[in-house]
Coordinates of C-alpha atoms and ligand atoms in Angstrom, one line a residue:
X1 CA 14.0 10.3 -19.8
X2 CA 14.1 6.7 -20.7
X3 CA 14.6 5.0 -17.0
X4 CA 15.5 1.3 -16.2
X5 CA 13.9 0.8 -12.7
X6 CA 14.3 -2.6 -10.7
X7 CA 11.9 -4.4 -8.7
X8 CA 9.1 -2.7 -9.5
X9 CA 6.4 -4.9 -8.3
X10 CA 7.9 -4.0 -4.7
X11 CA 5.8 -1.5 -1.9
X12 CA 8.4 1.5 -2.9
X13 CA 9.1 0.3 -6.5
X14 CA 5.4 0.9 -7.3
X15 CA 5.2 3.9 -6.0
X16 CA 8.4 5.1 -8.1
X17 CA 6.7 3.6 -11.5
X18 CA 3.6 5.7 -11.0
X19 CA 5.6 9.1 -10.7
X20 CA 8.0 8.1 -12.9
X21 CA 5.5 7.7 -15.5
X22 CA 3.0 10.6 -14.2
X23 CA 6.6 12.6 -15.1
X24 CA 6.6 11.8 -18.7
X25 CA 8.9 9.4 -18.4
X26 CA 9.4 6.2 -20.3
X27 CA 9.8 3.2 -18.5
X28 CA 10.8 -0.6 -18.2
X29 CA 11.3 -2.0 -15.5
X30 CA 12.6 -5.6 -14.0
X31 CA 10.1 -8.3 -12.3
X32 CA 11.0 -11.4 -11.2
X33 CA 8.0 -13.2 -13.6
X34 CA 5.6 -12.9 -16.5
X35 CA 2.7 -13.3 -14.2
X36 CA 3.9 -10.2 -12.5
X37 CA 4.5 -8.1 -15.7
X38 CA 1.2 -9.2 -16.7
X39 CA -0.6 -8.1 -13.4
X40 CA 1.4 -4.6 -13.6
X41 CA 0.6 -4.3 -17.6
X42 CA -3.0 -4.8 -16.8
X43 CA -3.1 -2.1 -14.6
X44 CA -1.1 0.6 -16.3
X45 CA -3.1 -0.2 -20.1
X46 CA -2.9 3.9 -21.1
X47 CA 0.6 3.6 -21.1
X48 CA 2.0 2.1 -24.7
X49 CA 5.2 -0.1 -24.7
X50 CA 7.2 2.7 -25.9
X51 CA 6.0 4.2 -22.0
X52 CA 5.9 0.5 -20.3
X53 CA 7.6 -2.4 -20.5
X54 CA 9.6 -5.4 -18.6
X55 CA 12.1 -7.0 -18.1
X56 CA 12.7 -10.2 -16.5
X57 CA 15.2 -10.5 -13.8
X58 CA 14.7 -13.6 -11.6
X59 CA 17.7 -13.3 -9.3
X60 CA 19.6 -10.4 -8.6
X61 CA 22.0 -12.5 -7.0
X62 CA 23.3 -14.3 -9.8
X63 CA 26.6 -12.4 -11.7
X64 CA 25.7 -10.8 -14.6
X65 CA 21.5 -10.9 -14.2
X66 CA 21.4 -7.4 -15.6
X67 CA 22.9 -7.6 -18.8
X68 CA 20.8 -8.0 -21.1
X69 CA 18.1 -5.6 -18.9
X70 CA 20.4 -2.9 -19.2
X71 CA 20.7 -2.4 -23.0
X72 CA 17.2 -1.2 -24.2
X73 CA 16.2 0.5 -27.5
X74 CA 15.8 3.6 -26.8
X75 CA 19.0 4.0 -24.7
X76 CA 18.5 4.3 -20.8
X77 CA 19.1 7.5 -19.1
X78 CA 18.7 6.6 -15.8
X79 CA 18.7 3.5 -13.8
X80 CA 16.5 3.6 -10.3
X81 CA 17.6 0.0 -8.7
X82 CA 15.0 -0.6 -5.5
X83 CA 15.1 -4.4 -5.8
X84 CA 16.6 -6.2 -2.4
X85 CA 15.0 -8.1 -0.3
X86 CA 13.6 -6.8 2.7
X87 CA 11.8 -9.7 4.9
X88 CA 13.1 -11.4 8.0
X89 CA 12.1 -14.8 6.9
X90 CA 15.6 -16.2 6.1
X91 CA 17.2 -19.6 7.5
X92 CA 20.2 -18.8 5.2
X93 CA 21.4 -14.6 5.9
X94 CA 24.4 -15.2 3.2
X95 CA 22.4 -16.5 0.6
X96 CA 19.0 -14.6 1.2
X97 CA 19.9 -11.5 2.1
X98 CA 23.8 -10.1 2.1
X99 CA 24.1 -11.7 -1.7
X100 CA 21.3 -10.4 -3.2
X101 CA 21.5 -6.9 -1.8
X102 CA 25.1 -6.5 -2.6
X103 CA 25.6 -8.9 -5.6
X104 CA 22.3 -7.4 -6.9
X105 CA 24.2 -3.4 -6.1
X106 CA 27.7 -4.3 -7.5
X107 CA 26.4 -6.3 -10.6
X108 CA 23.9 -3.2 -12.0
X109 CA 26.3 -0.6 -11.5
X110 CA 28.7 -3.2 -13.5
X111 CA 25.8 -3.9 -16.5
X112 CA 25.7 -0.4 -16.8
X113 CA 29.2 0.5 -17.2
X114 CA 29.3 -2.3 -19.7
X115 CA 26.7 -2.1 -21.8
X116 CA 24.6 1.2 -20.9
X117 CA 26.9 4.1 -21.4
X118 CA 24.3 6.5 -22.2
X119 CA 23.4 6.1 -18.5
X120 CA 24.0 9.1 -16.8
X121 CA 22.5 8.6 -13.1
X122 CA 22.0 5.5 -10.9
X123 CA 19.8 6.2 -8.0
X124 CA 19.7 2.9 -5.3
X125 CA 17.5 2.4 -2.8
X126 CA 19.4 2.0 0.4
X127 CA 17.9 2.5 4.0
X128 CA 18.3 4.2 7.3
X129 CA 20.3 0.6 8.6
X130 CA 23.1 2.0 6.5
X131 CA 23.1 4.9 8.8
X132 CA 22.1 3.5 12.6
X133 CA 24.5 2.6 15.0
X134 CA 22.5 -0.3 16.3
X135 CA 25.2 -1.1 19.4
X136 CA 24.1 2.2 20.6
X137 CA 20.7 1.9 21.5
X138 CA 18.5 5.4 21.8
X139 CA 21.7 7.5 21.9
X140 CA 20.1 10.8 22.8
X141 CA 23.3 12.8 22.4
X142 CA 23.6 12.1 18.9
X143 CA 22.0 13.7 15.3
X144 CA 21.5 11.2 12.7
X145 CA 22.6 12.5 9.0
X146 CA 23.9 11.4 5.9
X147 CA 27.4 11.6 7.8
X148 CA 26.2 8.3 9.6
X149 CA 27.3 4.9 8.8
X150 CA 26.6 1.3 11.0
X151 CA 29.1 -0.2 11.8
X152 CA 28.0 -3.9 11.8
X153 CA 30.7 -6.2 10.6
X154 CA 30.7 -9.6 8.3
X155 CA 30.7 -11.3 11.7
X156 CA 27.8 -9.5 13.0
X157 CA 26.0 -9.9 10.1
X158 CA 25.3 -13.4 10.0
X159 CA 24.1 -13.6 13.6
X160 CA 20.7 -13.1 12.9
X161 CA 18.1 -12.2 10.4
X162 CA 17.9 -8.6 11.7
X163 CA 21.9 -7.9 11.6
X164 CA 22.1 -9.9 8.4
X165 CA 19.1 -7.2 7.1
X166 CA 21.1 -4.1 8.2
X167 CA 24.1 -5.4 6.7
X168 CA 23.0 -6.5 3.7
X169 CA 22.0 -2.4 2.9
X170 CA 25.1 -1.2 4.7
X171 CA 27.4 -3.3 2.6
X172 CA 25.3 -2.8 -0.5
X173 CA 25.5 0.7 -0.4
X174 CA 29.4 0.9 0.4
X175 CA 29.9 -0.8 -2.3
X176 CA 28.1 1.6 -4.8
X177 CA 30.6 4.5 -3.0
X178 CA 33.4 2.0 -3.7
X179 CA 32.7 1.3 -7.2
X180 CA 32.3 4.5 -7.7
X181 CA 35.5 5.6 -6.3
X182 CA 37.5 2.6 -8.3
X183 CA 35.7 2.2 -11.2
X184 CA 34.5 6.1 -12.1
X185 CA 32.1 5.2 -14.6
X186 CA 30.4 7.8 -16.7
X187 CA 27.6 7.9 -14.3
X188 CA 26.5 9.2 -11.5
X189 CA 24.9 7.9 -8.0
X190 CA 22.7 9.1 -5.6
X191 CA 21.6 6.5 -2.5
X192 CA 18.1 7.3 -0.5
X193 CA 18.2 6.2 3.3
X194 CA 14.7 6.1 4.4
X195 CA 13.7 4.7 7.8
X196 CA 10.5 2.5 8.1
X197 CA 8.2 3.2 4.6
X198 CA 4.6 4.0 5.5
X199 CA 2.1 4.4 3.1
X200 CA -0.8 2.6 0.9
X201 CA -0.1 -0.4 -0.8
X202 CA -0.8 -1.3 -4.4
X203 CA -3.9 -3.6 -4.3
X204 CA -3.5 -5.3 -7.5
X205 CA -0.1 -6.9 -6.0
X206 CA -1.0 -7.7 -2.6
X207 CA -3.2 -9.4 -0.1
X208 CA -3.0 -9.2 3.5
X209 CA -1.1 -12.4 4.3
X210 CA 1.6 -11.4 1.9
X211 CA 2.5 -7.4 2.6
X212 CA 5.3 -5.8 2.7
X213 CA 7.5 -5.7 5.8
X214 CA 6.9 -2.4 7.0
X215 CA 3.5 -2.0 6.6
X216 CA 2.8 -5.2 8.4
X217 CA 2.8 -3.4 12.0
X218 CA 0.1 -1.5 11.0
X219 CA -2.5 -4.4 9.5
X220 CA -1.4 -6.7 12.9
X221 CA -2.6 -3.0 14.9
X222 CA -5.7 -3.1 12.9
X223 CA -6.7 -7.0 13.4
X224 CA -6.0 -6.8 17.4
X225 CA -2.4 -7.9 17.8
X226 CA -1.5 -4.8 20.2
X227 CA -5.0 -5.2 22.1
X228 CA -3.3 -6.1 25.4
X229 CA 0.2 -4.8 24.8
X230 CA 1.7 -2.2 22.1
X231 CA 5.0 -3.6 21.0
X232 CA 8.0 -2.0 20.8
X233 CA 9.0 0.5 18.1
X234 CA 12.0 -0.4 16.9
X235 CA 12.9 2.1 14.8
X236 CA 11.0 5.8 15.6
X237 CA 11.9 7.3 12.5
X238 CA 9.6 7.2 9.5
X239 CA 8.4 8.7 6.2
X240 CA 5.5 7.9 3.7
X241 CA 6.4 5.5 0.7
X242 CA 4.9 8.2 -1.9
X243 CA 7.6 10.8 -0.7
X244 CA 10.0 8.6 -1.2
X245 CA 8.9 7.3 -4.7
X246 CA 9.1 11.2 -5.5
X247 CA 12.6 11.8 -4.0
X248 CA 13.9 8.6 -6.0
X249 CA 12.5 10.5 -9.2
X250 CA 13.9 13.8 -8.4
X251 CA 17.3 12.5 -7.9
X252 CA 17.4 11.7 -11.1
X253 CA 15.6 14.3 -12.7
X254 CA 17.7 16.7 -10.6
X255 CA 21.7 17.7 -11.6
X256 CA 22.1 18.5 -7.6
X257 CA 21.8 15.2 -6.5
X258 CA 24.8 13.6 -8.0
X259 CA 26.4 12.1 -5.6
X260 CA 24.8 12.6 -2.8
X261 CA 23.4 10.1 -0.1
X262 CA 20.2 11.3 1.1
X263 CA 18.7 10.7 4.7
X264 CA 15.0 10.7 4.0
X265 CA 12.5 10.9 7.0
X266 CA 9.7 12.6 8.0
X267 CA 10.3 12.8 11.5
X268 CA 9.6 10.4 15.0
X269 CA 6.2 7.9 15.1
X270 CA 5.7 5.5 17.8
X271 CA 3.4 2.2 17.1
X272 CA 1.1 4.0 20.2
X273 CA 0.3 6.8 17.6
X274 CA -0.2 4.2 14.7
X275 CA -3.2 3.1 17.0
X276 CA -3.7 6.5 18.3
X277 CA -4.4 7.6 14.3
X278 CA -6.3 4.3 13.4
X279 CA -8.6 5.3 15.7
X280 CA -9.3 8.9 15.0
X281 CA -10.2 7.9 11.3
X282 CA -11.5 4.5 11.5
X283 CA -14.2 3.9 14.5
X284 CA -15.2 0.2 13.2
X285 CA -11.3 -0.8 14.4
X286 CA -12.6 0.3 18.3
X287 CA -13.0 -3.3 19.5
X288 CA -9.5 -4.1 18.0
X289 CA -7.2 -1.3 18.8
X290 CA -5.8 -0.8 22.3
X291 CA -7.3 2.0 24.8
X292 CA -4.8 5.2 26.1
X293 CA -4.0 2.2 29.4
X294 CA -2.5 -0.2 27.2
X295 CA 0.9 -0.9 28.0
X296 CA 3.6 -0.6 25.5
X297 CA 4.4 1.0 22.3
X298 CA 5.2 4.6 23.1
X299 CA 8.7 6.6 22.8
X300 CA 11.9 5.5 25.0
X301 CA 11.5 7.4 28.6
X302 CA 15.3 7.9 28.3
X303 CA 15.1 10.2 24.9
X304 CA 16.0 9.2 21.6
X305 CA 18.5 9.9 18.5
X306 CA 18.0 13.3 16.8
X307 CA 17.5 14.0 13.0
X308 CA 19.1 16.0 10.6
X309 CA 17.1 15.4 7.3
X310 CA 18.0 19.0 5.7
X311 CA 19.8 18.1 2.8
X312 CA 16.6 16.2 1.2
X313 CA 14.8 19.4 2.0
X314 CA 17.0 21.4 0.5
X315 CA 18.1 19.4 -2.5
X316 CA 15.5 17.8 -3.2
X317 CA 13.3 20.3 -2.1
X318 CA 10.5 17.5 -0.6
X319 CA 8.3 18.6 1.7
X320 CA 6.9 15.6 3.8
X321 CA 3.2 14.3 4.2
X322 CA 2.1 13.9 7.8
X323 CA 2.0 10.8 9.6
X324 CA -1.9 11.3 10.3
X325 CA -2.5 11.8 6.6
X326 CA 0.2 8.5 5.6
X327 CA -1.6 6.6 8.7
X328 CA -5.4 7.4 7.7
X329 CA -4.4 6.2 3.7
X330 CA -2.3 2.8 4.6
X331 CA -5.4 1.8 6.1
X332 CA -7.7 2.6 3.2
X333 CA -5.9 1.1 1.2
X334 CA -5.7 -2.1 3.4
X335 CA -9.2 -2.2 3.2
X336 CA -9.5 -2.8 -0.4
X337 CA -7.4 -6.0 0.5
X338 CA -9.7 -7.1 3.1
X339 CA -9.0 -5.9 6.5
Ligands
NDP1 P1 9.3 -5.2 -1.1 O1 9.5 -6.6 -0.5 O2 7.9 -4.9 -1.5 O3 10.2 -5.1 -2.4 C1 11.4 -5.8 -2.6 C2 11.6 -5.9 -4.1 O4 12.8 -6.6 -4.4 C3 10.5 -6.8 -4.7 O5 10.2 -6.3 -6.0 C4 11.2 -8.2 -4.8 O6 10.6 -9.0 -5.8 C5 12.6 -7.8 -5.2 N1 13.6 -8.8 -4.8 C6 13.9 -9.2 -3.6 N2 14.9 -10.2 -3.7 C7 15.1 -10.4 -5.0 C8 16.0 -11.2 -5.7 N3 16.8 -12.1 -5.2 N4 16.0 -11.1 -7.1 C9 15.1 -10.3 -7.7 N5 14.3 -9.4 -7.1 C10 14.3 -9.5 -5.7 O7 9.9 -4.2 -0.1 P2 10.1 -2.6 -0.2 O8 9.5 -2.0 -1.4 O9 9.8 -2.1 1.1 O10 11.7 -2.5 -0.4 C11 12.3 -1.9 -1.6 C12 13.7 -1.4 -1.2 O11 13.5 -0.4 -0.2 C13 14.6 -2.5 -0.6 O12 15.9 -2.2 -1.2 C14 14.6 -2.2 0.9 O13 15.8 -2.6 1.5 C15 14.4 -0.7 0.9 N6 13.9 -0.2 2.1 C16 12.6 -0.4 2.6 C17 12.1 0.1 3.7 C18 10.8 -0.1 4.2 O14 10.4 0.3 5.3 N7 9.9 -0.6 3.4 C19 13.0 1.0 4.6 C20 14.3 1.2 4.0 C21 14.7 0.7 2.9 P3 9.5 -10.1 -5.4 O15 8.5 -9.3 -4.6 O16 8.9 -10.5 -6.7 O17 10.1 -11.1 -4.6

């Protein structure tokens, strides 16, 4: 298939260009620069231009940034948007966060119905804060599942960076359904709600002072942060980025998952067990990591949320690397960064 994939110098957008292209297919995909088209050329040089090749989208924020990205010679297929930003570094939660996620959502799905009609599946990249209730706290009684949507309103959302992040992927991804619902393009959508993303980064695009979000708990676990106290979890759900690179591509590889949100987690993780796993792999990290007295870190004494993450199973038909395994490899590949 000939696939238009956003962001794909991002943690999760990487992942998605490798399998995309292991799959035969033939890809270009949006950066925000030459130098990072350059850096992501360098390191894919087997693959031709008729395989590889960019685009550049600075802004996803500004109307109409994807239409010239969208026509391509071949036609696309398939359109995989990941691109959103996912930091909590903002001053401004309007500007850096609720427009890009949403204008960014709304203004591919329009490019494409414009000027890509050969497109016949959009798969977006939304997250597990499209699905928690965050006013409810633990909420043992309940099973999280694709039926799931937050709540968070326009008000809430500009409170702080944290509301402003859940609500920028809960009103991104509504308004997919929406456009979808008023628009019916000739396309399909499928939306992927993955809770924290484990898993090795790609060394070519990072160092540790700049990493991605949700791999930062574990590097700040590795360089002593939790030594006296294990922060709180947050979030106790999880999954590792590569299984969710490969659920992106089979969604649009696969007729099934049209129109289908997707709940995709492997299963509970506290940031105890991060350390917990750090240390069963990596003994030099002793001096650094916290000791089974440590305070802090491990699951809510109260219970916690239940999962219902059979329909990626069964549609997608994923089966899920272990936290161990997802733990043991971040690191690794930390290392070749310099921790
Ligand atoms: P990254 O920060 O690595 O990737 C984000 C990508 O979006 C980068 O390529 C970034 O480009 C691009 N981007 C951000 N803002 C803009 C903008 N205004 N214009 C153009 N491009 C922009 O994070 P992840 O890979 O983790 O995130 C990818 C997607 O996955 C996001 O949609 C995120 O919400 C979602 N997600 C991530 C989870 C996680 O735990 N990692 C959990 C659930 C969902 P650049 O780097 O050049 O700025």
């Amino acid at each position: 298939m000939r696939v238009l994939l956003t962001g794909g110098s991002g943690f999760i957008a990487a992942h998605v260009l490798e399998i995309l292209l292991e799959h035969g297919h033939s890809v270009v995909t949006t950066v925000r620069s030459q130098e990072k088209a350059r850096l992501v050329a360098e390191n894919h040089k087997s693959y031709g231009k008729d395989k590889l090749d960019f685009a550049i989208v600075e802004d996803i924020a500004q109307e109409n940034a994807f239409d010239e990205a969208v026509k391509s010679d071949p036609p696309f297929e398939a359109v995989i948007h990941t691109a959103s930003p996912f930091h909590f570094n903002v001053t401004d939660v309007q500007k850096q966060l609720l427009d890009p996620a949403i204008i960014g959502t709304t203004g591919i799905l329009k490019s494409v119905k414009k000027s890509a009609p050969t497109v016949k599946r959009v798969v977006i990249t939304s997250s597990f804060a499209s699905i928690i209730n965050p006013f409810k706290g633990t909420w043992p009684e309940h099973t999280y599942s694709e039926a799931d949507w937050n709540p968070i309103s326009a008000e809430q959302a500009v409170q702080n960076p944290a509301n402003g992040y859940r609500a920028s992927k809960t009103f991104a991804e509504r308004a997919a359904w929406d456009f979808l619902e008023q628009e019916k393009p000739n396309f399909t959508i499928a939306t992927m709600c993955p809770p924290l993303v484990l898993g090795p980064i790609v060394h070519y695009l990072n160092s540790l002072d700049a990493l991605n979000t949700s791999n930062q708990r574990i590097r700040d676990i590795m360089q002593g942060k939790a030594k006296d106290e294990i922060p709180e979890t947050g979030t106790y759900i999880w999954v590792d980025v590569r299984d969710l690179a490969l659920c992106h591509v089979l969604a649009i590889e696969k007729e099934e998952a049209a129109n289908k949100r997707f709940f995709i987690t492997a299963g509970y993780f506290s940031n105890k067990q991060i350390a917990e796993s750090i240390g069963r792999h990596y003994s030099q990290y002793k001096e650094q990591l916290p000791t089974s007295s440590t305070p802090g870190g491990d699951f809510p004494k109260d219970g916690l949320y239940k999962i219902d993450n059979e329909r990626v199973q069964k549609v997608l038909g994923i089966k899920f690397r272990s936290f161990d395994e997802s733990i043991k490899d971040t690191v690794k590949s930390l290392q070749a960064v310099g921790a």
